[in-house]
PDB file of C-alpha atoms in Angstrom:
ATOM      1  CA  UNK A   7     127.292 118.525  51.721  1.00 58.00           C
ATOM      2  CA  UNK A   8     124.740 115.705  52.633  1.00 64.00           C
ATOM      3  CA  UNK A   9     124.857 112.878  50.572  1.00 65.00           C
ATOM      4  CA  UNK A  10     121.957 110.405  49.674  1.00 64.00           C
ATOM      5  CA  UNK A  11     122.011 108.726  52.018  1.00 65.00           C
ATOM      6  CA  UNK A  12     121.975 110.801  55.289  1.00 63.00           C
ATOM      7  CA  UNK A  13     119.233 112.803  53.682  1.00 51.00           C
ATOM      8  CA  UNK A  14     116.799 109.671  53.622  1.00 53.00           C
ATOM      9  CA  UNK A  15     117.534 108.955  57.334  1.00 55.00           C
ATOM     10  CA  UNK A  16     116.931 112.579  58.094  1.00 59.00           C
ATOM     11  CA  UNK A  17     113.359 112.287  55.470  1.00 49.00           C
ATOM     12  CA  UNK A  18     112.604 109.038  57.553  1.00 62.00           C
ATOM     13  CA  UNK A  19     112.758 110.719  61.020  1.00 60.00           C
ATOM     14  CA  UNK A  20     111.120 113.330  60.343  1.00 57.00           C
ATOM     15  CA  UNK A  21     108.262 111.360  58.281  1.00 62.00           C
ATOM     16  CA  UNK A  22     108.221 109.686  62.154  1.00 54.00           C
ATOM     17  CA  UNK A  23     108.024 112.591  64.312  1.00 55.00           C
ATOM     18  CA  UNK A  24     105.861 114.466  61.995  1.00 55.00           C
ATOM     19  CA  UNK A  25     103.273 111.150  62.574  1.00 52.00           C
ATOM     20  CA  UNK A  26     103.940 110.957  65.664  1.00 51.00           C
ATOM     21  CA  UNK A  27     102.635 114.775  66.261  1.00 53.00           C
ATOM     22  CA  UNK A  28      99.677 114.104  63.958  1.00 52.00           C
ATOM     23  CA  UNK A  29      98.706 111.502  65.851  1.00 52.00           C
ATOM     24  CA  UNK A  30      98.388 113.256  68.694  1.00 54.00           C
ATOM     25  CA  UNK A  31      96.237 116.242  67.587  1.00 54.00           C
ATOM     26  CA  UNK A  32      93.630 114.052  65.912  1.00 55.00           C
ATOM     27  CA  UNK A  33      93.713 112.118  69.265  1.00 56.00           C
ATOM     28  CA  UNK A  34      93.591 114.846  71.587  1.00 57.00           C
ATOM     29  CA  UNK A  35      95.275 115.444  75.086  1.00 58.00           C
ATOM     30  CA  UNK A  36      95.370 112.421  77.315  1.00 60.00           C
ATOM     31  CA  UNK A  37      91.879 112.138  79.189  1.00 61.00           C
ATOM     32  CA  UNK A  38      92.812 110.724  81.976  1.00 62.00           C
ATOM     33  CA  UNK A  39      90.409 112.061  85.273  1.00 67.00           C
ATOM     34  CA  UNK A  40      89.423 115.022  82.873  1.00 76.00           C
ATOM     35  CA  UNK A  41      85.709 113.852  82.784  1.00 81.00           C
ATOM     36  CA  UNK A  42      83.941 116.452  83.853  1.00 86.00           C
ATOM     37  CA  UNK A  43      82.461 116.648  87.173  1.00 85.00           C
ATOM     38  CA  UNK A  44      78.664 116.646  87.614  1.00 90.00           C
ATOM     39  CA  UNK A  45      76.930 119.108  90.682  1.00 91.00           C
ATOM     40  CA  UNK A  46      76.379 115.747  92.184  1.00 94.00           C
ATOM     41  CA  UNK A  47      79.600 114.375  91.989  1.00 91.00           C
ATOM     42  CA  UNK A  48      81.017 117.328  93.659  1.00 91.00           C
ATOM     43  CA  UNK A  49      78.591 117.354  96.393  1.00 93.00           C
ATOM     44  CA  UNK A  50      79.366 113.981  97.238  1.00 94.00           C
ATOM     45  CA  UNK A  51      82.943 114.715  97.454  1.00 93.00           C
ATOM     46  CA  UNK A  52      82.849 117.553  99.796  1.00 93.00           C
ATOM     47  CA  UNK A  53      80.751 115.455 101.862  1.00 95.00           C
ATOM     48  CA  UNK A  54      83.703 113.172 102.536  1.00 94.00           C
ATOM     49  CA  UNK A  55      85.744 115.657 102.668  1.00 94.00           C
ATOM     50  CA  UNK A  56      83.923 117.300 105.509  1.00 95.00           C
ATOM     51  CA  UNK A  57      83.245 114.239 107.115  1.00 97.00           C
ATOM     52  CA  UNK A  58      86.944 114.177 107.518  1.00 96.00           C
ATOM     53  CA  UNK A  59      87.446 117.915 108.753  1.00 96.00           C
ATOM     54  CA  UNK A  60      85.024 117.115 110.915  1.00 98.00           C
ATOM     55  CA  UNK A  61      86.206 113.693 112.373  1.00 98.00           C
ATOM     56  CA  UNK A  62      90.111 115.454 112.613  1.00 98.00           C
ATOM     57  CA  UNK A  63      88.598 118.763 114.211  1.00 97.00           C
ATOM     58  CA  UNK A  64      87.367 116.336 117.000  1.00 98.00           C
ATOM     59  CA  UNK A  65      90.817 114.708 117.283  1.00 98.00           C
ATOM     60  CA  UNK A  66      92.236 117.875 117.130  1.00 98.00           C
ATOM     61  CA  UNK A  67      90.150 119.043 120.341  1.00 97.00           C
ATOM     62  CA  UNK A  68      90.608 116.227 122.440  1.00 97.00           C
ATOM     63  CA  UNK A  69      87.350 114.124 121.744  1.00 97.00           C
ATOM     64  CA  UNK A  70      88.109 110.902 123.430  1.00 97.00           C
ATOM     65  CA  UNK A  71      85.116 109.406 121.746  1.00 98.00           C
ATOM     66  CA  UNK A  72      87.188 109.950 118.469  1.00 98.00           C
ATOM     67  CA  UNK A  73      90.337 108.708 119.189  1.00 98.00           C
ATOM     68  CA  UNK A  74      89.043 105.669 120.603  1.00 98.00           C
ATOM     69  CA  UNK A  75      86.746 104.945 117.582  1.00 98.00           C
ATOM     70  CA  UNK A  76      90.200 105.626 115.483  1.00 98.00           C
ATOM     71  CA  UNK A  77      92.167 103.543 117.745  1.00 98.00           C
ATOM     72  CA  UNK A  78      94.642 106.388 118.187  1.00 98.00           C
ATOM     73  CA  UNK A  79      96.188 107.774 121.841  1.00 98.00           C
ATOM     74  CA  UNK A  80      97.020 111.377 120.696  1.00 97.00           C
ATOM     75  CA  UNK A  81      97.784 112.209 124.137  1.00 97.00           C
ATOM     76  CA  UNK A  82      98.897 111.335 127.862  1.00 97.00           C
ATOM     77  CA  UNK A  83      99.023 114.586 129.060  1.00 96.00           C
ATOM     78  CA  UNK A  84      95.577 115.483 129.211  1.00 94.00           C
ATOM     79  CA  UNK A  85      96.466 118.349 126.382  1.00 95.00           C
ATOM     80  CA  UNK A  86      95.223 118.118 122.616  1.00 96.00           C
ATOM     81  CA  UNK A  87      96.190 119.943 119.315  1.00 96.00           C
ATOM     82  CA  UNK A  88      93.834 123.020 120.080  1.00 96.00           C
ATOM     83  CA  UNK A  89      95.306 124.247 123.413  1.00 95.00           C
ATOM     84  CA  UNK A  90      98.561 124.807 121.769  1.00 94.00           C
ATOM     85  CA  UNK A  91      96.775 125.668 118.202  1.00 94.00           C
ATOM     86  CA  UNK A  92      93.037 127.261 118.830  1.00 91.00           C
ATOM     87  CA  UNK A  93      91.639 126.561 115.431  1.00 85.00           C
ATOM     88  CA  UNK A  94      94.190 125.012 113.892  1.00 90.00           C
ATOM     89  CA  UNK A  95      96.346 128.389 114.440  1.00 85.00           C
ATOM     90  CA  UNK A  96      99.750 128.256 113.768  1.00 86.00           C
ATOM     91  CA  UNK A  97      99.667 125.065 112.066  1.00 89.00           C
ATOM     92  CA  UNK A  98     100.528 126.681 108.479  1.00 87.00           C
ATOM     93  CA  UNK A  99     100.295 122.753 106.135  1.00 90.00           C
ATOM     94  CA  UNK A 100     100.725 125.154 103.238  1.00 86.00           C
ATOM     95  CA  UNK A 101     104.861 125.480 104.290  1.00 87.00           C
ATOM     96  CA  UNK A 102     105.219 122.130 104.425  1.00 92.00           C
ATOM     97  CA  UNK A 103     106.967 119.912 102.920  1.00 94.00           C
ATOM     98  CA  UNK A 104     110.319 121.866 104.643  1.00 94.00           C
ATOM     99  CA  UNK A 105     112.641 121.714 107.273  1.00 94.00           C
ATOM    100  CA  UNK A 106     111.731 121.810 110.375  1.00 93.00           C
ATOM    101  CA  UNK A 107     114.341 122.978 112.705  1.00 92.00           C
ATOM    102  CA  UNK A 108     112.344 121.309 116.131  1.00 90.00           C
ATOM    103  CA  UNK A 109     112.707 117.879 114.265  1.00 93.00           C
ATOM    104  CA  UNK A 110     115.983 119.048 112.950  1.00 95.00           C
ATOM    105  CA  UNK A 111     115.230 117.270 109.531  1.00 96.00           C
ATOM    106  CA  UNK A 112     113.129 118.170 106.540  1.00 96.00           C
ATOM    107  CA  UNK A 113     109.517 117.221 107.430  1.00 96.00           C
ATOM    108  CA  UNK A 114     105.969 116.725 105.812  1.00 97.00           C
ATOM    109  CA  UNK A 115     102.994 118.108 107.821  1.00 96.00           C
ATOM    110  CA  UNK A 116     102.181 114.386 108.694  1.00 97.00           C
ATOM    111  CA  UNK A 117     105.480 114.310 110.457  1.00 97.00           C
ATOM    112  CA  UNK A 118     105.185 117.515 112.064  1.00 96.00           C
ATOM    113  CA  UNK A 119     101.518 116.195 113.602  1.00 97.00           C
ATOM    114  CA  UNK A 120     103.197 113.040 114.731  1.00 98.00           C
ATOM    115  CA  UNK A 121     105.942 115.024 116.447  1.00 97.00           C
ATOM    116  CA  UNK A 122     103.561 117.156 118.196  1.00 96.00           C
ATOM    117  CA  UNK A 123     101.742 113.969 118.965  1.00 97.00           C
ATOM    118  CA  UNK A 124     105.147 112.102 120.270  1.00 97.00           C
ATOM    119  CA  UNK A 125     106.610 115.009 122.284  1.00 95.00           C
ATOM    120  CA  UNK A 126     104.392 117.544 124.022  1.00 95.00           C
ATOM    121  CA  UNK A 127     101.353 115.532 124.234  1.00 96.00           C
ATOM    122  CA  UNK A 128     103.185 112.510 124.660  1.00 97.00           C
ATOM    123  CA  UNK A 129     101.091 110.443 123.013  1.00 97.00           C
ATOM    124  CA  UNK A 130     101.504 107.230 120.359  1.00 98.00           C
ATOM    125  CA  UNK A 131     102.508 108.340 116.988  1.00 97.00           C
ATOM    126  CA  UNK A 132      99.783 107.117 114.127  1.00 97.00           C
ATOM    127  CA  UNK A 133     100.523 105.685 110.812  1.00 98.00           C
ATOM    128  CA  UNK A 134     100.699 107.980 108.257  1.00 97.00           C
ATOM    129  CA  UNK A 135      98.246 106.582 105.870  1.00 97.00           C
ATOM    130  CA  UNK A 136      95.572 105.824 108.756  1.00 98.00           C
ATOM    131  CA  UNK A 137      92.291 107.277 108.624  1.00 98.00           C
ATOM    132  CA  UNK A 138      92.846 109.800 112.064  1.00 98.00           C
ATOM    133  CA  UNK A 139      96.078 110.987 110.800  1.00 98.00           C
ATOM    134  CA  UNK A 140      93.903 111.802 107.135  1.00 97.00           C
ATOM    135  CA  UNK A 141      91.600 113.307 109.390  1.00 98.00           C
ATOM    136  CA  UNK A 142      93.911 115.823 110.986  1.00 98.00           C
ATOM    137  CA  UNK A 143      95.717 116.634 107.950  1.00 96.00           C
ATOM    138  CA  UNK A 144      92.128 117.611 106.629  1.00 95.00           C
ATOM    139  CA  UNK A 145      90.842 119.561 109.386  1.00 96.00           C
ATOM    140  CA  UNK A 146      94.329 121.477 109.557  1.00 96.00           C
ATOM    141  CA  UNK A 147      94.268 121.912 105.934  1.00 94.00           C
ATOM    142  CA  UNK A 148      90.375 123.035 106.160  1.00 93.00           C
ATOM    143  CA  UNK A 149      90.930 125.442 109.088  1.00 93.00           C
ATOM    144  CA  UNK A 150      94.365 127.244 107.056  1.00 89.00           C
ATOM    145  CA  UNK A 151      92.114 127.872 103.766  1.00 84.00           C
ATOM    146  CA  UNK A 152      93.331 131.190 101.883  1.00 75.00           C
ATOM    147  CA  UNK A 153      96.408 131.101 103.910  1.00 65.00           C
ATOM    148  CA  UNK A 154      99.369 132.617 101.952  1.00 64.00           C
ATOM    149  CA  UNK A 155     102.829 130.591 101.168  1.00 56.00           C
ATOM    150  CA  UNK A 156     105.567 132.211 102.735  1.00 60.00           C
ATOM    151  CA  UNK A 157     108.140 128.951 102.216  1.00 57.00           C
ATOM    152  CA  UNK A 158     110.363 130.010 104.963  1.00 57.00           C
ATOM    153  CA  UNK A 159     108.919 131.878 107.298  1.00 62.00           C
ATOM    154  CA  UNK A 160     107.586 129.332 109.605  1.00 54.00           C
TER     155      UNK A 160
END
């Protein structure tokens, strides 16, 4: 049986909790970034995003105009992205993060592009955060829309 005084803590903590969940449906969920977004918001922000697809499909293909203006060397072979991916073939950023048995280590896409970058272009690998390698994770990520995940079978 419960005596006195173990039935008041129990009343107590449950007078909390039950507050507690009060609280937060007279509050509401948190709001954070749930402002809706206006036509014009959205318009502006595929802008930029396209202004990145299209700055990292140039990369992607070589432009030298690009890479200089990005301060990157993707290559020293005379070879870019596209002839061993046309259109960002083969590329598939939706398996990734995984492991990647060429790199024999489990890789993010941004490691798999500076690997590609590194070894058969022979080229200078780019910080992850930069602006070219945000580029070419876009325009990879653009050209792979509606791809399926497969985790695995890549």
């Amino acid at each position: 049986m419960i005596n006195t005084s173990t039935f008041l803590c129990i009343l107590r903590r449950s007078t909390v909790a039950g507050a507690v969940v009060a609280a937060a449906v007279v509050v509401g969920p948190a709001s954070a970034n749930k402002d809706p977004v206006t036509p014009k918001q959205l318009k502006l922000y595929q802008e930029a995003f396209m202004e990145e697809v299209r700055k990292g499909d140039l990369l992607f293909h070589g432009d030298a105009a690009m890479a200089e203006q990005l301060g990157v060397k993707l290559s020293t072979t005379g070879w870019a992205c596209a002839m061993c991916h046309p259109m960002a073939s083969d590329t598939h950023p939706h398996a990734f993060p995984k492991f990647q048995q060429s790199m024999a280590k489990f890789a993010t896409l941004r490691d798999m592009i500076n690997w590609c970058i590194e070894k058969p272009n022979q080229g200078e690998k780019i910080d992850p955060e930069s602006e070219a390698m945000k580029a070419l994770e876009a325009y990879i990520t653009w050209s792979n829309t509606g791809s399926v995940l497969v985790p695995g079978k890549y």
